[in-house]
């Protein structure tokens, strides 16, 4: 399979804090890669660098051969093809559910209204929220908001989806409904880079797990080997905490 | 003379301070759940109206004469206030955007403007534009008044816009950028619409403050409400009666609008919450 996302020697400092100390990751087309690690390990920073919400100090990131990190690259065009789902959903509270989903296609992709609405309705059905298109974000539960946020990202017809701790802000009973949508997406062959500690999702959908600590990759392996026979001591310690 | 009761005009706070949106500072805007404040509003408002009705009935000379003499001034007061608030909002929007701009030069210009204007009393600014810059700008009284009030209130509006935009969670901009929007499109489609909801009450507050401060323009040969009262008083020597009527009219207007702002705030509280 071809390389789809290439992260080459990424370095990022926040003042004196070294968030990323030379991280390299390659994600192939259709691959689902899960990044885990303790808080402050740099995993979110890495994910946010992929669509340049954070700018690297050095290193390169390529998506489908296009550079994200060069300052003269067309970052807006790249972002159109990279969907992102946030921990805090970040739905637009002044827009209805349907308008949240159609905004990107209408304003950025310049689609016509009928087409955008059709796509939005199809996606709402996919995430199981067809009856909520007229609702306001604040009227929805956290799990429902996150599913709308996934639909909003998918409406741009992205080639890659980034998930930044998509279930961390959710009550336990709502986590499953979001993970089900993500698992379904993984089955359909979406290329996904996911920062999450959801081990159920890791086992069900991930092709590879990357364990990060202190801005570096400690270990990477397919889920079955990762959970049953981790090589590194640090990985074992971390797994003891979360399993 | 400087304004009271505006949530963003704490004279001790530096411009660079992060201001939180606090629209009910209690001096002007009655809260629904504070019964005493509400009844104080009732006493003031209906008391003033009762006086404005009773005085002319019981003593038509001079009260009825005064009341028929001043409406021209009311029109002037409202014209100056409305035109000024319109331009103040425009200036405030751009200066507010400048205050949060990442471009250093723009940011500095906007901040210097806000610092300077907030540091000079409105009355001095009025004198400055009408008398000091008069030979240069050649503005007539009403135009000078509008320019001075717009420029002055623009600086306060800028701080309201800035605080309002900064109150929008950072994730909103990030979500918009992640969809492929440009910063300016994200501003127009995501940030400013949410900001307007938050800042409507403080803007209403500024409107009331401006309505009151518009009385200052009477010194620039603008025949506003106060000046009409003064004209009547100086020809009839009925100072007490003239200024009583003027004060009561201002009181009725500001109390009316403050109630309106309070109702608007109450309505906005139910919709458009930003998590």
JSON list of C-alpha atoms in Angstrom, two decimals, chain B residues 39-121:
[
{"chain": "B", "resi": 39, "resn": "UNK", "atom": "CA", "xyz": [-39.26, 48.23, 42.21]},
{"chain": "B", "resi": 40, "resn": "UNK", "atom": "CA", "xyz": [-36.68, 51.01, 42.32]},
{"chain": "B", "resi": 41, "resn": "UNK", "atom": "CA", "xyz": [-36.97, 51.06, 38.55]},
{"chain": "B", "resi": 42, "resn": "UNK", "atom": "CA", "xyz": [-40.76, 51.19, 38.83]},
{"chain": "B", "resi": 43, "resn": "UNK", "atom": "CA", "xyz": [-40.68, 54.05, 41.30]},
{"chain": "B", "resi": 44, "resn": "UNK", "atom": "CA", "xyz": [-38.21, 56.05, 39.20]},
{"chain": "B", "resi": 45, "resn": "UNK", "atom": "CA", "xyz": [-39.79, 55.38, 35.84]},
{"chain": "B", "resi": 46, "resn": "UNK", "atom": "CA", "xyz": [-43.44, 55.79, 36.67]},
{"chain": "B", "resi": 47, "resn": "UNK", "atom": "CA", "xyz": [-42.67, 58.56, 39.15]},
{"chain": "B", "resi": 48, "resn": "UNK", "atom": "CA", "xyz": [-40.91, 60.53, 36.42]},
{"chain": "B", "resi": 49, "resn": "UNK", "atom": "CA", "xyz": [-43.75, 59.94, 33.97]},
{"chain": "B", "resi": 50, "resn": "UNK", "atom": "CA", "xyz": [-46.32, 60.95, 36.59]},
{"chain": "B", "resi": 51, "resn": "UNK", "atom": "CA", "xyz": [-44.42, 64.18, 37.23]},
{"chain": "B", "resi": 52, "resn": "UNK", "atom": "CA", "xyz": [-44.16, 64.89, 33.50]},
{"chain": "B", "resi": 53, "resn": "UNK", "atom": "CA", "xyz": [-47.94, 64.53, 33.22]},
{"chain": "B", "resi": 54, "resn": "UNK", "atom": "CA", "xyz": [-49.00, 66.11, 36.50]},
{"chain": "B", "resi": 55, "resn": "UNK", "atom": "CA", "xyz": [-46.78, 69.20, 36.44]},
{"chain": "B", "resi": 56, "resn": "UNK", "atom": "CA", "xyz": [-48.14, 70.57, 33.13]},
{"chain": "B", "resi": 57, "resn": "UNK", "atom": "CA", "xyz": [-51.70, 69.78, 34.19]},
{"chain": "B", "resi": 58, "resn": "UNK", "atom": "CA", "xyz": [-51.40, 71.44, 37.59]},
{"chain": "B", "resi": 59, "resn": "UNK", "atom": "CA", "xyz": [-49.18, 74.30, 36.48]},
{"chain": "B", "resi": 60, "resn": "UNK", "atom": "CA", "xyz": [-49.38, 74.82, 32.70]},
{"chain": "B", "resi": 61, "resn": "UNK", "atom": "CA", "xyz": [-47.26, 77.94, 32.96]},
{"chain": "B", "resi": 62, "resn": "UNK", "atom": "CA", "xyz": [-44.36, 77.25, 32.64]},
{"chain": "B", "resi": 63, "resn": "UNK", "atom": "CA", "xyz": [-44.39, 73.42, 32.49]},
{"chain": "B", "resi": 64, "resn": "UNK", "atom": "CA", "xyz": [-46.65, 73.00, 29.46]},
{"chain": "B", "resi": 65, "resn": "UNK", "atom": "CA", "xyz": [-44.68, 75.74, 27.66]},
{"chain": "B", "resi": 66, "resn": "UNK", "atom": "CA", "xyz": [-41.42, 74.02, 28.42]},
{"chain": "B", "resi": 67, "resn": "UNK", "atom": "CA", "xyz": [-42.76, 70.69, 27.24]},
{"chain": "B", "resi": 68, "resn": "UNK", "atom": "CA", "xyz": [-43.86, 72.18, 23.93]},
{"chain": "B", "resi": 69, "resn": "UNK", "atom": "CA", "xyz": [-40.55, 74.01, 23.53]},
{"chain": "B", "resi": 70, "resn": "UNK", "atom": "CA", "xyz": [-38.14, 71.08, 23.88]},
{"chain": "B", "resi": 71, "resn": "UNK", "atom": "CA", "xyz": [-39.27, 68.35, 21.39]},
{"chain": "B", "resi": 72, "resn": "UNK", "atom": "CA", "xyz": [-37.00, 69.79, 18.65]},
{"chain": "B", "resi": 73, "resn": "UNK", "atom": "CA", "xyz": [-34.13, 69.12, 21.02]},
{"chain": "B", "resi": 74, "resn": "UNK", "atom": "CA", "xyz": [-35.29, 65.56, 21.52]},
{"chain": "B", "resi": 75, "resn": "UNK", "atom": "CA", "xyz": [-35.02, 64.98, 17.77]},
{"chain": "B", "resi": 76, "resn": "UNK", "atom": "CA", "xyz": [-31.51, 66.43, 17.73]},
{"chain": "B", "resi": 77, "resn": "UNK", "atom": "CA", "xyz": [-30.47, 64.34, 20.73]},
{"chain": "B", "resi": 78, "resn": "UNK", "atom": "CA", "xyz": [-31.69, 61.15, 19.08]},
{"chain": "B", "resi": 79, "resn": "UNK", "atom": "CA", "xyz": [-30.18, 61.96, 15.69]},
{"chain": "B", "resi": 80, "resn": "UNK", "atom": "CA", "xyz": [-26.78, 62.64, 17.20]},
{"chain": "B", "resi": 81, "resn": "UNK", "atom": "CA", "xyz": [-27.02, 59.51, 19.37]},
{"chain": "B", "resi": 82, "resn": "UNK", "atom": "CA", "xyz": [-28.14, 57.16, 16.61]},
{"chain": "B", "resi": 83, "resn": "UNK", "atom": "CA", "xyz": [-25.70, 58.39, 13.98]},
{"chain": "B", "resi": 84, "resn": "UNK", "atom": "CA", "xyz": [-22.85, 58.34, 16.52]},
{"chain": "B", "resi": 85, "resn": "UNK", "atom": "CA", "xyz": [-23.64, 54.84, 17.72]},
{"chain": "B", "resi": 86, "resn": "UNK", "atom": "CA", "xyz": [-23.70, 53.62, 14.13]},
{"chain": "B", "resi": 87, "resn": "UNK", "atom": "CA", "xyz": [-20.23, 54.98, 13.37]},
{"chain": "B", "resi": 88, "resn": "UNK", "atom": "CA", "xyz": [-18.95, 53.99, 16.81]},
{"chain": "B", "resi": 89, "resn": "UNK", "atom": "CA", "xyz": [-20.00, 50.40, 16.05]},
{"chain": "B", "resi": 90, "resn": "UNK", "atom": "CA", "xyz": [-18.19, 50.47, 12.72]},
{"chain": "B", "resi": 91, "resn": "UNK", "atom": "CA", "xyz": [-15.04, 51.95, 14.22]},
{"chain": "B", "resi": 92, "resn": "UNK", "atom": "CA", "xyz": [-15.33, 49.59, 17.19]},
{"chain": "B", "resi": 93, "resn": "UNK", "atom": "CA", "xyz": [-15.62, 46.50, 15.00]},
{"chain": "B", "resi": 94, "resn": "UNK", "atom": "CA", "xyz": [-12.48, 47.33, 13.05]},
{"chain": "B", "resi": 95, "resn": "UNK", "atom": "CA", "xyz": [-10.50, 48.57, 16.04]},
{"chain": "B", "resi": 96, "resn": "UNK", "atom": "CA", "xyz": [-11.61, 45.48, 17.98]},
{"chain": "B", "resi": 97, "resn": "UNK", "atom": "CA", "xyz": [-10.44, 43.23, 15.14]},
{"chain": "B", "resi": 98, "resn": "UNK", "atom": "CA", "xyz": [-7.21, 45.21, 15.16]},
{"chain": "B", "resi": 99, "resn": "UNK", "atom": "CA", "xyz": [-6.81, 44.64, 18.89]},
{"chain": "B", "resi": 100, "resn": "UNK", "atom": "CA", "xyz": [-6.82, 40.87, 18.41]},
{"chain": "B", "resi": 101, "resn": "UNK", "atom": "CA", "xyz": [-4.92, 40.95, 15.13]},
{"chain": "B", "resi": 102, "resn": "UNK", "atom": "CA", "xyz": [-1.76, 38.88, 14.98]},
{"chain": "B", "resi": 103, "resn": "UNK", "atom": "CA", "xyz": [-0.22, 41.48, 12.70]},
{"chain": "B", "resi": 104, "resn": "UNK", "atom": "CA", "xyz": [1.85, 43.56, 15.05]},
{"chain": "B", "resi": 105, "resn": "UNK", "atom": "CA", "xyz": [1.54, 46.85, 13.21]},
{"chain": "B", "resi": 106, "resn": "UNK", "atom": "CA", "xyz": [-2.26, 46.74, 13.02]},
{"chain": "B", "resi": 107, "resn": "UNK", "atom": "CA", "xyz": [-2.47, 45.58, 16.60]},
{"chain": "B", "resi": 108, "resn": "UNK", "atom": "CA", "xyz": [-0.31, 48.48, 17.77]},
{"chain": "B", "resi": 109, "resn": "UNK", "atom": "CA", "xyz": [-2.32, 51.11, 15.89]},
{"chain": "B", "resi": 110, "resn": "UNK", "atom": "CA", "xyz": [-5.62, 49.83, 17.29]},
{"chain": "B", "resi": 111, "resn": "UNK", "atom": "CA", "xyz": [-4.25, 49.63, 20.82]},
{"chain": "B", "resi": 112, "resn": "UNK", "atom": "CA", "xyz": [-2.75, 53.12, 20.70]},
{"chain": "B", "resi": 113, "resn": "UNK", "atom": "CA", "xyz": [-6.07, 54.48, 19.44]},
{"chain": "B", "resi": 114, "resn": "UNK", "atom": "CA", "xyz": [-7.94, 52.84, 22.30]},
{"chain": "B", "resi": 115, "resn": "UNK", "atom": "CA", "xyz": [-5.39, 53.98, 24.90]},
{"chain": "B", "resi": 116, "resn": "UNK", "atom": "CA", "xyz": [-5.41, 57.59, 23.74]},
{"chain": "B", "resi": 117, "resn": "UNK", "atom": "CA", "xyz": [-9.14, 57.96, 23.36]},
{"chain": "B", "resi": 118, "resn": "UNK", "atom": "CA", "xyz": [-9.96, 56.27, 26.63]},
{"chain": "B", "resi": 119, "resn": "UNK", "atom": "CA", "xyz": [-7.50, 58.53, 28.39]},
{"chain": "B", "resi": 120, "resn": "UNK", "atom": "CA", "xyz": [-9.09, 61.81, 27.32]},
{"chain": "B", "resi": 121, "resn": "UNK", "atom": "CA", "xyz": [-12.46, 63.00, 28.66]}
]
